[in-house]
Amino acid sequence: MNAEIANNKRALHEYTILETIEVGVELKGTEVKSVRNGKINLRDAFARVENGQCLLYGLDIQPYEKASWSQHEPRRVRRLLLHKKQIMHLYGICQVKGNSLVALRAYWKGNRVKLELGVGKGKISSDKREDLKKKESQREIAREISRFNRK
């Protein structure tokens, strides 16, 4: 059972997603408590492969209010948990110009927090307009079908 915690709709608007991969995130105790309370924001989250490790930048996990003296930084760099082959695969993909790794959604898998990481290619404004036109036409088709089925 995968319970979704957060979703990054902006990434789907800004990037064409070529490939997705499930990754684990290395979190501290207070971060897990905050995630359980829903205090997570994926809006600016992206990943890089550096020194043989995959690191996540821009993930915002707000501090846990009931924590004692130890507290985490909200936007600290977090390590992603991947196999070496997966890291090398992502490194190769990111070397292509225009490709980047963006966090698409966060969810629970058992008792663990998982991220869906997407390999995205940036969209230009004309691509975004085409996507909006497709969505609008799909909406109109769905309206007509529902109107026809009501009769």
PDB file of C-alpha atoms in Angstrom:
ATOM      1  CA  MET A   1       0.000   0.000   0.000  1.00  0.00           C
ATOM      2  CA  ASN A   2       1.556   3.268  -1.134  1.00  0.00           C
ATOM      3  CA  ALA A   3       0.152   6.312   0.665  1.00  0.00           C
ATOM      4  CA  GLU A   4       1.127   9.505  -1.121  1.00  0.00           C
ATOM      5  CA  ILE A   5       2.625  12.235   1.050  1.00  0.00           C
ATOM      6  CA  ALA A   6       3.355  15.006  -1.458  1.00  0.00           C
ATOM      7  CA  ASN A   7       3.181  15.581  -5.199  1.00  0.00           C
ATOM      8  CA  ASN A   8       5.170  17.950  -7.440  1.00  0.00           C
ATOM      9  CA  LYS A   9       2.699  19.127 -10.103  1.00  0.00           C
ATOM     10  CA  ARG A  10       5.015  21.944 -11.155  1.00  0.00           C
ATOM     11  CA  ALA A  11       7.653  19.442 -12.313  1.00  0.00           C
ATOM     12  CA  LEU A  12       5.159  17.835 -14.684  1.00  0.00           C
ATOM     13  CA  HIS A  13       4.413  21.281 -16.108  1.00  0.00           C
ATOM     14  CA  GLU A  14       8.045  22.343 -16.469  1.00  0.00           C
ATOM     15  CA  TYR A  15       9.584  19.050 -17.681  1.00  0.00           C
ATOM     16  CA  THR A  16       8.858  16.222 -20.063  1.00  0.00           C
ATOM     17  CA  ILE A  17       9.476  13.131 -17.939  1.00  0.00           C
ATOM     18  CA  LEU A  18      11.506  10.512 -19.829  1.00  0.00           C
ATOM     19  CA  GLU A  19      12.028   7.919 -17.097  1.00  0.00           C
ATOM     20  CA  THR A  20      11.126   7.437 -13.427  1.00  0.00           C
ATOM     21  CA  ILE A  21      12.910   5.592 -10.645  1.00  0.00           C
ATOM     22  CA  GLU A  22      12.006   4.821  -7.027  1.00  0.00           C
ATOM     23  CA  VAL A  23      14.625   5.897  -4.487  1.00  0.00           C
ATOM     24  CA  GLY A  24      14.933   5.911  -0.710  1.00  0.00           C
ATOM     25  CA  VAL A  25      15.816   9.024   1.258  1.00  0.00           C
ATOM     26  CA  GLU A  26      18.181   9.182   4.218  1.00  0.00           C
ATOM     27  CA  LEU A  27      16.239  11.059   6.923  1.00  0.00           C
ATOM     28  CA  LYS A  28      16.761  11.932  10.588  1.00  0.00           C
ATOM     29  CA  GLY A  29      14.209  11.099  13.272  1.00  0.00           C
ATOM     30  CA  THR A  30      12.669  14.561  13.502  1.00  0.00           C
ATOM     31  CA  GLU A  31      12.394  14.685   9.712  1.00  0.00           C
ATOM     32  CA  VAL A  32      10.372  11.469   9.664  1.00  0.00           C
ATOM     33  CA  LYS A  33       8.037  12.878  12.332  1.00  0.00           C
ATOM     34  CA  SER A  34       7.527  16.041  10.260  1.00  0.00           C
ATOM     35  CA  VAL A  35       6.847  14.002   7.127  1.00  0.00           C
ATOM     36  CA  ARG A  36       4.222  12.015   9.060  1.00  0.00           C
ATOM     37  CA  ASN A  37       2.555  15.354   9.848  1.00  0.00           C
ATOM     38  CA  GLY A  38       2.653  16.309   6.149  1.00  0.00           C
ATOM     39  CA  LYS A  39       5.195  19.139   6.519  1.00  0.00           C
ATOM     40  CA  ILE A  40       7.084  18.381   3.285  1.00  0.00           C
ATOM     41  CA  ASN A  41       7.426  20.442   0.105  1.00  0.00           C
ATOM     42  CA  LEU A  42       8.828  19.015  -3.160  1.00  0.00           C
ATOM     43  CA  ARG A  43       8.429  22.143  -5.256  1.00  0.00           C
ATOM     44  CA  ASP A  44      12.129  22.963  -5.806  1.00  0.00           C
ATOM     45  CA  ALA A  45      13.572  19.499  -5.182  1.00  0.00           C
ATOM     46  CA  PHE A  46      16.147  18.151  -7.631  1.00  0.00           C
ATOM     47  CA  ALA A  47      18.973  15.624  -7.503  1.00  0.00           C
ATOM     48  CA  ARG A  48      22.594  15.502  -8.645  1.00  0.00           C
ATOM     49  CA  VAL A  49      25.151  12.734  -8.859  1.00  0.00           C
ATOM     50  CA  GLU A  50      28.346  13.864  -7.106  1.00  0.00           C
ATOM     51  CA  ASN A  51      31.347  11.766  -6.005  1.00  0.00           C
ATOM     52  CA  GLY A  52      29.573   8.487  -6.617  1.00  0.00           C
ATOM     53  CA  GLN A  53      26.538   9.495  -4.522  1.00  0.00           C
ATOM     54  CA  CYS A  54      23.136  10.807  -5.494  1.00  0.00           C
ATOM     55  CA  LEU A  55      22.228  13.912  -3.449  1.00  0.00           C
ATOM     56  CA  LEU A  56      18.864  15.655  -3.167  1.00  0.00           C
ATOM     57  CA  TYR A  57      18.749  19.455  -2.996  1.00  0.00           C
ATOM     58  CA  GLY A  58      15.849  21.775  -2.249  1.00  0.00           C
ATOM     59  CA  LEU A  59      13.593  19.320  -0.409  1.00  0.00           C
ATOM     60  CA  ASP A  60      11.874  21.335   2.317  1.00  0.00           C
ATOM     61  CA  ILE A  61      10.907  19.432   5.477  1.00  0.00           C
ATOM     62  CA  GLN A  62       9.720  21.811   8.178  1.00  0.00           C
ATOM     63  CA  PRO A  63      11.053  21.366  11.744  1.00  0.00           C
ATOM     64  CA  TYR A  64       9.135  19.129  14.116  1.00  0.00           C
ATOM     65  CA  GLU A  65       7.434  21.306  16.742  1.00  0.00           C
ATOM     66  CA  LYS A  66       7.615  18.822  19.610  1.00  0.00           C
ATOM     67  CA  ALA A  67      11.297  17.962  19.193  1.00  0.00           C
ATOM     68  CA  SER A  68      13.599  18.395  22.146  1.00  0.00           C
ATOM     69  CA  TRP A  69      17.036  19.992  21.833  1.00  0.00           C
ATOM     70  CA  SER A  70      18.000  18.333  18.515  1.00  0.00           C
ATOM     71  CA  GLN A  71      16.413  19.721  15.373  1.00  0.00           C
ATOM     72  CA  HIS A  72      17.139  19.372  11.651  1.00  0.00           C
ATOM     73  CA  GLU A  73      17.737  22.045   9.018  1.00  0.00           C
ATOM     74  CA  PRO A  74      14.666  22.362   6.768  1.00  0.00           C
ATOM     75  CA  ARG A  75      16.467  22.500   3.395  1.00  0.00           C
ATOM     76  CA  ARG A  76      19.612  20.466   4.057  1.00  0.00           C
ATOM     77  CA  VAL A  77      21.180  18.258   1.386  1.00  0.00           C
ATOM     78  CA  ARG A  78      19.937  14.682   1.750  1.00  0.00           C
ATOM     79  CA  ARG A  79      21.488  11.502   0.413  1.00  0.00           C
ATOM     80  CA  LEU A  80      19.409   9.268  -1.837  1.00  0.00           C
ATOM     81  CA  LEU A  81      19.664   5.515  -1.346  1.00  0.00           C
ATOM     82  CA  LEU A  82      20.402   3.738  -4.634  1.00  0.00           C
ATOM     83  CA  HIS A  83      22.458   0.831  -5.892  1.00  0.00           C
ATOM     84  CA  LYS A  84      25.771   1.667  -7.568  1.00  0.00           C
ATOM     85  CA  LYS A  85      24.474   0.557 -10.997  1.00  0.00           C
ATOM     86  CA  GLN A  86      21.464   2.852 -10.646  1.00  0.00           C
ATOM     87  CA  ILE A  87      23.696   5.779  -9.681  1.00  0.00           C
ATOM     88  CA  MET A  88      25.947   5.220 -12.701  1.00  0.00           C
ATOM     89  CA  HIS A  89      22.881   4.927 -14.973  1.00  0.00           C
ATOM     90  CA  LEU A  90      21.510   8.248 -13.672  1.00  0.00           C
ATOM     91  CA  TYR A  91      24.938   9.862 -14.021  1.00  0.00           C
ATOM     92  CA  GLY A  92      25.063   8.852 -17.687  1.00  0.00           C
ATOM     93  CA  ILE A  93      21.575  10.180 -18.357  1.00  0.00           C
ATOM     94  CA  CYS A  94      22.301  13.511 -16.646  1.00  0.00           C
ATOM     95  CA  GLN A  95      25.377  14.098 -18.809  1.00  0.00           C
ATOM     96  CA  VAL A  96      23.075  14.675 -21.797  1.00  0.00           C
ATOM     97  CA  LYS A  97      22.440  18.393 -22.192  1.00  0.00           C
ATOM     98  CA  GLY A  98      19.006  19.489 -21.005  1.00  0.00           C
ATOM     99  CA  ASN A  99      18.321  16.459 -18.780  1.00  0.00           C
ATOM    100  CA  SER A 100      17.888  16.818 -15.040  1.00  0.00           C
ATOM    101  CA  LEU A 101      16.660  14.767 -12.091  1.00  0.00           C
ATOM    102  CA  VAL A 102      13.528  16.148 -10.411  1.00  0.00           C
ATOM    103  CA  ALA A 103      11.521  14.829  -7.468  1.00  0.00           C
ATOM    104  CA  LEU A 104       8.004  13.987  -8.644  1.00  0.00           C
ATOM    105  CA  ARG A 105       6.281  12.606  -5.556  1.00  0.00           C
ATOM    106  CA  ALA A 106       6.918  11.328  -2.048  1.00  0.00           C
ATOM    107  CA  TYR A 107       5.068   8.369  -0.581  1.00  0.00           C
ATOM    108  CA  TRP A 108       5.141   5.716   2.131  1.00  0.00           C
ATOM    109  CA  LYS A 109       6.158   2.196   1.233  1.00  0.00           C
ATOM    110  CA  GLY A 110       5.680   0.213   4.399  1.00  0.00           C
ATOM    111  CA  ASN A 111       7.368   2.309   7.096  1.00  0.00           C
ATOM    112  CA  ARG A 112       9.833   3.964   4.731  1.00  0.00           C
ATOM    113  CA  VAL A 113       9.673   7.259   2.856  1.00  0.00           C
ATOM    114  CA  LYS A 114      10.283   6.805  -0.866  1.00  0.00           C
ATOM    115  CA  LEU A 115      10.683   9.369  -3.620  1.00  0.00           C
ATOM    116  CA  GLU A 116       9.798   9.001  -7.262  1.00  0.00           C
ATOM    117  CA  LEU A 117      12.641  10.638  -9.122  1.00  0.00           C
ATOM    118  CA  GLY A 118      12.110  11.578 -12.752  1.00  0.00           C
ATOM    119  CA  VAL A 119      14.583  12.206 -15.539  1.00  0.00           C
ATOM    120  CA  GLY A 120      13.180  15.353 -17.091  1.00  0.00           C
ATOM    121  CA  LYS A 121      13.919  17.332 -20.206  1.00  0.00           C
ATOM    122  CA  GLY A 122      12.959  20.999 -19.878  1.00  0.00           C
ATOM    123  CA  LYS A 123       9.948  22.186 -21.864  1.00  0.00           C
ATOM    124  CA  ILE A 124       9.886  25.404 -23.823  1.00  0.00           C
ATOM    125  CA  SER A 125       6.831  27.662 -23.698  1.00  0.00           C
ATOM    126  CA  SER A 126       5.370  26.329 -26.973  1.00  0.00           C
ATOM    127  CA  ASP A 127       5.430  22.775 -25.551  1.00  0.00           C
ATOM    128  CA  LYS A 128       3.597  23.993 -22.468  1.00  0.00           C
ATOM    129  CA  ARG A 129       0.930  25.646 -24.651  1.00  0.00           C
ATOM    130  CA  GLU A 130       0.458  22.432 -26.635  1.00  0.00           C
ATOM    131  CA  ASP A 131      -0.015  20.470 -23.412  1.00  0.00           C
ATOM    132  CA  LEU A 132      -2.638  22.952 -22.221  1.00  0.00           C
ATOM    133  CA  LYS A 133      -4.479  22.655 -25.561  1.00  0.00           C
ATOM    134  CA  LYS A 134      -4.464  18.853 -25.292  1.00  0.00           C
ATOM    135  CA  LYS A 135      -5.824  18.989 -21.747  1.00  0.00           C
ATOM    136  CA  GLU A 136      -8.576  21.402 -22.791  1.00  0.00           C
ATOM    137  CA  SER A 137      -9.597  19.231 -25.742  1.00  0.00           C
ATOM    138  CA  GLN A 138      -9.659  16.133 -23.502  1.00  0.00           C
ATOM    139  CA  ARG A 139     -11.893  18.017 -21.048  1.00  0.00           C
ATOM    140  CA  GLU A 140     -14.303  19.009 -23.837  1.00  0.00           C
ATOM    141  CA  ILE A 141     -14.443  15.419 -25.119  1.00  0.00           C
ATOM    142  CA  ALA A 142     -15.192  14.138 -21.604  1.00  0.00           C
ATOM    143  CA  ARG A 143     -17.987  16.745 -21.220  1.00  0.00           C
ATOM    144  CA  GLU A 144     -19.577  15.738 -24.527  1.00  0.00           C
ATOM    145  CA  ILE A 145     -19.407  12.034 -23.634  1.00  0.00           C
ATOM    146  CA  SER A 146     -20.994  12.632 -20.239  1.00  0.00           C
ATOM    147  CA  ARG A 147     -23.679  14.852 -21.820  1.00  0.00           C
ATOM    148  CA  PHE A 148     -24.410  12.129 -24.404  1.00  0.00           C
ATOM    149  CA  ASN A 149     -24.584   9.418 -21.722  1.00  0.00           C
ATOM    150  CA  ARG A 150     -27.067  11.434 -19.650  1.00  0.00           C
ATOM    151  CA  LYS A 151     -29.665  11.420 -22.463  1.00  0.00           C
TER     152      LYS A 151
END
